Amino acid sequence: AYVAELKVDGVALSLTYQDSVLQRAVTRGNGVQRYEITANARTIHPIPLRLPQPHVSSQVRREVYMTADYFAPLNRQP
C-alpha cells in the first residue's frame, strides 16, 4: 500500500515594516543571496501595505504560494 499527498510549495518572504509601513520584502533566495521583491510583494492583496497599529516596526515571515489557476493567465501575458 502507498500513501501520497499533494505538496504545496511557495516562496518564503521576510517582510520588514517601519512605522507600520511595509518597507521591504525579500525572499530566502539561494541560501547565500536573498532577493529583494518589494514591488512584487506590494501587488499581493493579502499582504498589508500598512499595519493597523501605529508606529510598529517589525519583521514578519510568511510563506506565499499561487494556485495554478491563478498563475496560468499571468504566465501567458507578454
PDB file of C-alpha atoms in Angstrom:
ATOM      1  CA  ALA A   1       0.000   0.000   0.000  1.00  0.00           C
ATOM      2  CA  TYR A   2       1.125   3.537  -0.745  1.00  0.00           C
ATOM      3  CA  VAL A   3       0.109   6.847   0.772  1.00  0.00           C
ATOM      4  CA  ALA A   4       0.583  10.083  -1.136  1.00  0.00           C
ATOM      5  CA  GLU A   5      -0.382  13.673  -0.554  1.00  0.00           C
ATOM      6  CA  LEU A   6      -0.080  16.851  -2.550  1.00  0.00           C
ATOM      7  CA  LYS A   7       2.757  19.160  -1.649  1.00  0.00           C
ATOM      8  CA  VAL A   8       2.094  22.871  -1.736  1.00  0.00           C
ATOM      9  CA  ASP A   9       5.292  24.780  -2.347  1.00  0.00           C
ATOM     10  CA  GLY A  10       5.699  28.509  -2.259  1.00  0.00           C
ATOM     11  CA  VAL A  11       8.273  31.146  -1.520  1.00  0.00           C
ATOM     12  CA  ALA A  12       9.337  32.255   1.955  1.00  0.00           C
ATOM     13  CA  LEU A  13       9.132  36.018   2.399  1.00  0.00           C
ATOM     14  CA  SER A  14      10.552  38.254   5.061  1.00  0.00           C
ATOM     15  CA  LEU A  15       8.539  41.480   5.342  1.00  0.00           C
ATOM     16  CA  THR A  16      10.013  44.500   7.111  1.00  0.00           C
ATOM     17  CA  TYR A  17       7.694  47.183   8.499  1.00  0.00           C
ATOM     18  CA  GLN A  18       8.887  50.541   9.831  1.00  0.00           C
ATOM     19  CA  ASP A  19       6.377  52.860  11.485  1.00  0.00           C
ATOM     20  CA  SER A  20       3.659  50.395  10.386  1.00  0.00           C
ATOM     21  CA  VAL A  21       4.503  50.766   6.658  1.00  0.00           C
ATOM     22  CA  LEU A  22       5.860  47.924   4.507  1.00  0.00           C
ATOM     23  CA  GLN A  23       9.428  48.912   3.636  1.00  0.00           C
ATOM     24  CA  ARG A  24      10.993  45.771   2.227  1.00  0.00           C
ATOM     25  CA  ALA A  25      10.158  42.232   1.133  1.00  0.00           C
ATOM     26  CA  VAL A  26      12.917  39.710   0.489  1.00  0.00           C
ATOM     27  CA  THR A  27      12.973  36.004  -0.341  1.00  0.00           C
ATOM     28  CA  ARG A  28      15.243  33.377   1.143  1.00  0.00           C
ATOM     29  CA  GLY A  29      16.992  33.344  -2.228  1.00  0.00           C
ATOM     30  CA  ASN A  30      19.556  30.684  -2.982  1.00  0.00           C
ATOM     31  CA  GLY A  31      20.786  30.288   0.583  1.00  0.00           C
ATOM     32  CA  VAL A  32      23.606  32.786   0.129  1.00  0.00           C
ATOM     33  CA  GLN A  33      21.987  35.782  -1.551  1.00  0.00           C
ATOM     34  CA  ARG A  34      18.466  36.968  -0.767  1.00  0.00           C
ATOM     35  CA  TYR A  35      16.285  38.577  -3.449  1.00  0.00           C
ATOM     36  CA  GLU A  36      14.529  41.882  -2.869  1.00  0.00           C
ATOM     37  CA  ILE A  37      10.963  41.715  -4.266  1.00  0.00           C
ATOM     38  CA  THR A  38       9.216  44.632  -2.535  1.00  0.00           C
ATOM     39  CA  ALA A  39       7.446  45.916  -5.662  1.00  0.00           C
ATOM     40  CA  ASN A  40       6.050  42.448  -6.419  1.00  0.00           C
ATOM     41  CA  ALA A  41       5.003  41.860  -2.799  1.00  0.00           C
ATOM     42  CA  ARG A  42       3.002  45.082  -2.818  1.00  0.00           C
ATOM     43  CA  THR A  43       0.733  43.581  -5.505  1.00  0.00           C
ATOM     44  CA  ILE A  44      -0.192  40.586  -3.309  1.00  0.00           C
ATOM     45  CA  HIS A  45      -3.508  41.645  -1.783  1.00  0.00           C
ATOM     46  CA  PRO A  46      -3.310  39.667   1.493  1.00  0.00           C
ATOM     47  CA  ILE A  47      -0.008  41.381   2.382  1.00  0.00           C
ATOM     48  CA  PRO A  48      -0.870  44.604   4.208  1.00  0.00           C
ATOM     49  CA  LEU A  49       0.973  47.675   2.963  1.00  0.00           C
ATOM     50  CA  ARG A  50       0.274  49.323   6.320  1.00  0.00           C
ATOM     51  CA  LEU A  51      -0.274  47.695   9.702  1.00  0.00           C
ATOM     52  CA  PRO A  52      -3.371  48.784  11.627  1.00  0.00           C
ATOM     53  CA  GLN A  53      -1.353  49.634  14.751  1.00  0.00           C
ATOM     54  CA  PRO A  54       0.501  52.967  14.582  1.00  0.00           C
ATOM     55  CA  HIS A  55       4.302  53.215  14.869  1.00  0.00           C
ATOM     56  CA  VAL A  56       5.050  49.492  14.725  1.00  0.00           C
ATOM     57  CA  SER A  57       8.431  48.318  13.480  1.00  0.00           C
ATOM     58  CA  SER A  58       8.598  44.585  12.927  1.00  0.00           C
ATOM     59  CA  GLN A  59       9.808  41.791  10.715  1.00  0.00           C
ATOM     60  CA  VAL A  60       7.269  39.180   9.599  1.00  0.00           C
ATOM     61  CA  ARG A  61       7.990  35.898   7.845  1.00  0.00           C
ATOM     62  CA  ARG A  62       5.345  34.382   5.605  1.00  0.00           C
ATOM     63  CA  GLU A  63       5.021  31.640   3.007  1.00  0.00           C
ATOM     64  CA  VAL A  64       3.398  32.766  -0.247  1.00  0.00           C
ATOM     65  CA  TYR A  65       2.082  30.499  -2.994  1.00  0.00           C
ATOM     66  CA  MET A  66      -0.016  30.927  -6.093  1.00  0.00           C
ATOM     67  CA  THR A  67      -2.528  28.386  -7.376  1.00  0.00           C
ATOM     68  CA  ALA A  68      -2.110  27.050 -10.909  1.00  0.00           C
ATOM     69  CA  ASP A  69      -5.474  28.557 -11.904  1.00  0.00           C
ATOM     70  CA  TYR A  70      -4.249  31.999 -10.892  1.00  0.00           C
ATOM     71  CA  PHE A  71      -0.741  31.553 -12.301  1.00  0.00           C
ATOM     72  CA  ALA A  72      -1.666  30.262 -15.789  1.00  0.00           C
ATOM     73  CA  PRO A  73      -3.186  33.543 -17.110  1.00  0.00           C
ATOM     74  CA  LEU A  74      -0.276  35.545 -15.659  1.00  0.00           C
ATOM     75  CA  ASN A  75       2.190  33.235 -17.365  1.00  0.00           C
ATOM     76  CA  ARG A  76       0.510  33.849 -20.766  1.00  0.00           C
ATOM     77  CA  GLN A  77       0.905  37.622 -20.530  1.00  0.00           C
ATOM     78  CA  PRO A  78       3.676  39.138 -22.677  1.00  0.00           C
TER      79      PRO A  78
END
